[in-house]
XYZ file of C-alpha atoms in Angstrom:
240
model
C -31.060 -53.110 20.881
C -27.347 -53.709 20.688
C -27.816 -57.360 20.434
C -30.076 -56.688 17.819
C -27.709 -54.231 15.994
C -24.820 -56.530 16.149
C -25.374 -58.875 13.529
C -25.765 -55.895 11.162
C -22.988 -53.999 11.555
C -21.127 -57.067 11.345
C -22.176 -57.810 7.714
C -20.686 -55.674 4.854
C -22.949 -52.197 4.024
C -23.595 -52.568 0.413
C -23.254 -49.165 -1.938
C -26.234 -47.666 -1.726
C -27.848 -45.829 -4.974
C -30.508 -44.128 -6.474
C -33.062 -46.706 -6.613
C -32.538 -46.917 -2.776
C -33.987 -43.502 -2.681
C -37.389 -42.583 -1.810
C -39.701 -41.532 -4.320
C -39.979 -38.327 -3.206
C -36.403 -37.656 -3.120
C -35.672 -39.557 -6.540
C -38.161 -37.411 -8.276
C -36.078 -33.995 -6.837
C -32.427 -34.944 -7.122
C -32.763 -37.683 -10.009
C -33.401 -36.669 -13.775
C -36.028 -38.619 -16.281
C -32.243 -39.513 -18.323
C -30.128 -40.298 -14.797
C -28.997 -36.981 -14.276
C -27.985 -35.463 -10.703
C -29.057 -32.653 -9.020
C -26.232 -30.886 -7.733
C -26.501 -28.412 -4.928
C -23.695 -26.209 -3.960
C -24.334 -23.906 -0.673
C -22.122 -20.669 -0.181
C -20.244 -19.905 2.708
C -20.544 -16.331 2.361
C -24.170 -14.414 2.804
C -26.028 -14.245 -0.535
C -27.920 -10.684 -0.258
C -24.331 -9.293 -0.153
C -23.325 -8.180 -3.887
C -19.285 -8.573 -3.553
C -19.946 -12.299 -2.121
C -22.854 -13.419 -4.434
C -20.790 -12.298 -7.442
C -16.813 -14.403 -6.004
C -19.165 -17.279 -5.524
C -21.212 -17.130 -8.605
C -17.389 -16.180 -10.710
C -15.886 -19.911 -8.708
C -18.693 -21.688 -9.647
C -19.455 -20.729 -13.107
C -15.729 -21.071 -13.560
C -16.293 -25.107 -12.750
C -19.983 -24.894 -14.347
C -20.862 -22.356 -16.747
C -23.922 -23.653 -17.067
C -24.998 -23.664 -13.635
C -28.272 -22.141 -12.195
C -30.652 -21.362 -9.147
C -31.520 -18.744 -6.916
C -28.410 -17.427 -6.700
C -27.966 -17.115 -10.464
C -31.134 -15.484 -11.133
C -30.326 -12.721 -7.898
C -27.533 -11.943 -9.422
C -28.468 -11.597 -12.936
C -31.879 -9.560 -12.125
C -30.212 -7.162 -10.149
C -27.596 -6.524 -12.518
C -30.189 -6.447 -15.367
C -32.395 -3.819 -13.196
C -28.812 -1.862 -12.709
C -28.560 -1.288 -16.671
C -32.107 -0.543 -16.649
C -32.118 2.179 -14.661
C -29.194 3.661 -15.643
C -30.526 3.917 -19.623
C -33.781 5.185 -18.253
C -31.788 7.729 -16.287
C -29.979 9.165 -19.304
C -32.831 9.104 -21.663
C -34.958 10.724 -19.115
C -31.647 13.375 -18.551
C -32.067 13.389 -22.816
C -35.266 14.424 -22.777
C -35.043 17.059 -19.802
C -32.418 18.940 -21.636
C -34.424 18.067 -24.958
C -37.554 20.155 -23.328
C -35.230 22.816 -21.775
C -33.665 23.708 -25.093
C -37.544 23.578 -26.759
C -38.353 26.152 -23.981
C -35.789 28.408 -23.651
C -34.355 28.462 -27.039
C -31.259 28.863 -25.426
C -27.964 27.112 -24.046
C -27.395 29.342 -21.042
C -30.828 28.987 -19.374
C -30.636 25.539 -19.821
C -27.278 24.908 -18.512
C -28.424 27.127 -15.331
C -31.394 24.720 -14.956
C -29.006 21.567 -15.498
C -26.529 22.951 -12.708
C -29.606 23.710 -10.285
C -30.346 20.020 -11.070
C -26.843 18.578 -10.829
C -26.054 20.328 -7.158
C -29.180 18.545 -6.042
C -27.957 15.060 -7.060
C -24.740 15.812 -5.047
C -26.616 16.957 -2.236
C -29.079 13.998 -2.301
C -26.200 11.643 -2.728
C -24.412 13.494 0.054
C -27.601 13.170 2.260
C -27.849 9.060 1.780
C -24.562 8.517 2.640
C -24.770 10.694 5.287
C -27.899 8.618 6.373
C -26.428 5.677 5.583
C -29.065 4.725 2.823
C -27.581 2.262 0.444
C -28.892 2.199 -3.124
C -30.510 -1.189 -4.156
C -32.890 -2.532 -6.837
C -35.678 -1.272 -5.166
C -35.166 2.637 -4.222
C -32.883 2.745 -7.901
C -36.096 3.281 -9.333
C -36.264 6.776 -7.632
C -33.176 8.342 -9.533
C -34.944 8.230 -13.287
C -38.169 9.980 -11.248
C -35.988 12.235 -9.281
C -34.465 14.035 -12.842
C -37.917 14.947 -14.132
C -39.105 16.147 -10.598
C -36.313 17.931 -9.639
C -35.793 20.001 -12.330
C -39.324 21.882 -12.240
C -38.256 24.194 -9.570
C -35.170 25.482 -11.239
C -36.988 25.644 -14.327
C -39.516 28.162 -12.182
C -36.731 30.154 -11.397
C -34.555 30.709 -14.286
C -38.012 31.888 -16.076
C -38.700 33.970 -13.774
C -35.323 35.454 -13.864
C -35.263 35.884 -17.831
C -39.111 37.812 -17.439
C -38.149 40.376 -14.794
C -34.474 40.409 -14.374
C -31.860 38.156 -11.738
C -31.525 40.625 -9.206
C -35.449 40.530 -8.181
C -35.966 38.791 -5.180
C -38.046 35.663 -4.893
C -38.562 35.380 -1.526
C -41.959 36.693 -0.441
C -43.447 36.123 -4.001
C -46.091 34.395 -5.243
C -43.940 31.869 -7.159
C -41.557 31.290 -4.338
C -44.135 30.344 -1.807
C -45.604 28.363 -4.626
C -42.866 25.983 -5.428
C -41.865 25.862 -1.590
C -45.480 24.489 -0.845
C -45.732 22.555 -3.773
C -42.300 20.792 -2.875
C -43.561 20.016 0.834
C -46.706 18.412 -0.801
C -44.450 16.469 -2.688
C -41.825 15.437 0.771
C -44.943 14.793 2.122
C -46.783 12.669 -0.017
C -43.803 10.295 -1.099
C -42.089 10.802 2.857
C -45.562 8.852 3.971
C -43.908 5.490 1.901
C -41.077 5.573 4.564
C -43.892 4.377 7.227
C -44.486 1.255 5.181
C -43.877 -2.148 6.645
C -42.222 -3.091 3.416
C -38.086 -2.251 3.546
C -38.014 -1.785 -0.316
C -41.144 0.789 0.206
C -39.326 2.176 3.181
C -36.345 2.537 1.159
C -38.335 4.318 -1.818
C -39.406 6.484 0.140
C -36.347 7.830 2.122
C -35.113 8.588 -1.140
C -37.154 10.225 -3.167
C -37.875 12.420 -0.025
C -34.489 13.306 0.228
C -34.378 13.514 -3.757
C -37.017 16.377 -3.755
C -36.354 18.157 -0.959
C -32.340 18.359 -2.170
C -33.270 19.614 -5.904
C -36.085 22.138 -4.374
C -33.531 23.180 -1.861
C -31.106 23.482 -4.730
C -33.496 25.010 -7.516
C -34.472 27.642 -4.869
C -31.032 28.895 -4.186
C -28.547 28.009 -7.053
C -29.934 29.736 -10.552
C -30.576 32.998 -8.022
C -27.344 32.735 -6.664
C -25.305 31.923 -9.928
C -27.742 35.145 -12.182
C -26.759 37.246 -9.022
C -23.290 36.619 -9.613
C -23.181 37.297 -12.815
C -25.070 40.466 -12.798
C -22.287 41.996 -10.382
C -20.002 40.872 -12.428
C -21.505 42.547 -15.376
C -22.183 45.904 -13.282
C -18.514 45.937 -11.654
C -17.491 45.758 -15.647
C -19.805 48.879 -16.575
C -18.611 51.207 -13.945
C -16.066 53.729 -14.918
C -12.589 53.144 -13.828
């Protein structure tokens, strides 16, 4: 073989170019008008945000017209991101929309909005706490999560308004009601956390946590605020 190979290396290599290619490859990397394909790989891993979007900002800063995978990852997710977020405050618009329609007042409805509000802190709380990151696929949770969680609070602030803040609600027929009905509902959405699937999995955790924050919250918060006030009103009524 290296007798063979010797006369060949000896001679000069000639450039080689596209029409040396194989068909197979030609039709890939070589355009109908003589074009290249050009393939850039990153150094960095793709599926994290920070270093898809430094590579994507150095290479559209060279191309601006380039495209791929990588382009359309990065430009979905951040096309779900402002998605969501506009279907999470017109879904907030029309909560507070039907709160004002039912009450036909601001203070109920800003009771029912707080009940809602200290469950979103509580379910962030809870996923960092769990170390549950939010991604394109449990993000669709959050616009769910306003209309769901706010049923319980709206429960109990008309409760409250029929037959006065200081009665209790534990014991009741309303308050084992909407603690059942909210452990249906951890239930039924907690079973997507057994899927295979991580972006099912990840649903799941979330709008389990979701619920079971703004139950735990509408439970507790609108008593505890109307209870607070209504000392506060009676400490003002008693004689000095």
């Amino acid at each position: 073989l290296q007798r063979r190979a010797a006369p060949l290396l000896r001679e000069p290599l000639s450039a080689v170019g596209p029409e040396h290619l194989p068909p197979a490859l030609a039709e890939r990397f070589v355009g109908p008008q003589g074009s290249y394909l050009l393939r850039i790989y990153p150094h960095g891993n793709l599926w994290n945000p920070e270093e898809l979007s430094s590579f994507l900002s150095e290479v559209r800063g060279e191309l601006p017209e380039v495209s791929g995978v990588p382009v359309l990852l990065h430009d979905s997710s951040e096309l779900m991101l402002r998605s969501y977020q506009q279907a999470g405050w017109v879904a907030l618009a029309v909560v507070v929309v039907c709160l004002l329609l039912l009450f036909r007042s601001l203070g109920p409805t800003l009771l029912a909005l707080g009940a809602l509000l200290v469950g979103a802190l509580w379910t962030g709380g809870l996923l960092a706490l769990c170390g549950i990151e939010l991604n394109p696929a449990n993000l669709v949770a959050l616009p769910l999560l306003l209309g769901v969680g706010i049923d319980t609070a709206v429960h109990v602030v008309h409760r409250a308004r029929e037959v006065g803040p200081r009665a209790p609600l534990a014991g009741t027929s309303l308050g084992r009601a909407l603690f059942y009905s909210g452990l249906t509902s951890v239930a039924s959405f907690g079973s997507l956390y057994l899927a295979d699937h991580p972006g099912t999995a990840s649903i799941g955790s979330t709008i389990t946590l979701g619920i079971f924050c703004c139950v735990a919250a509408g439970l507790s918060v609108p008593g505890a605020l109307l209870n607070a006030w209504a000392g506060g009103d009676d400490e003002a009524e008693r004689p000095a």
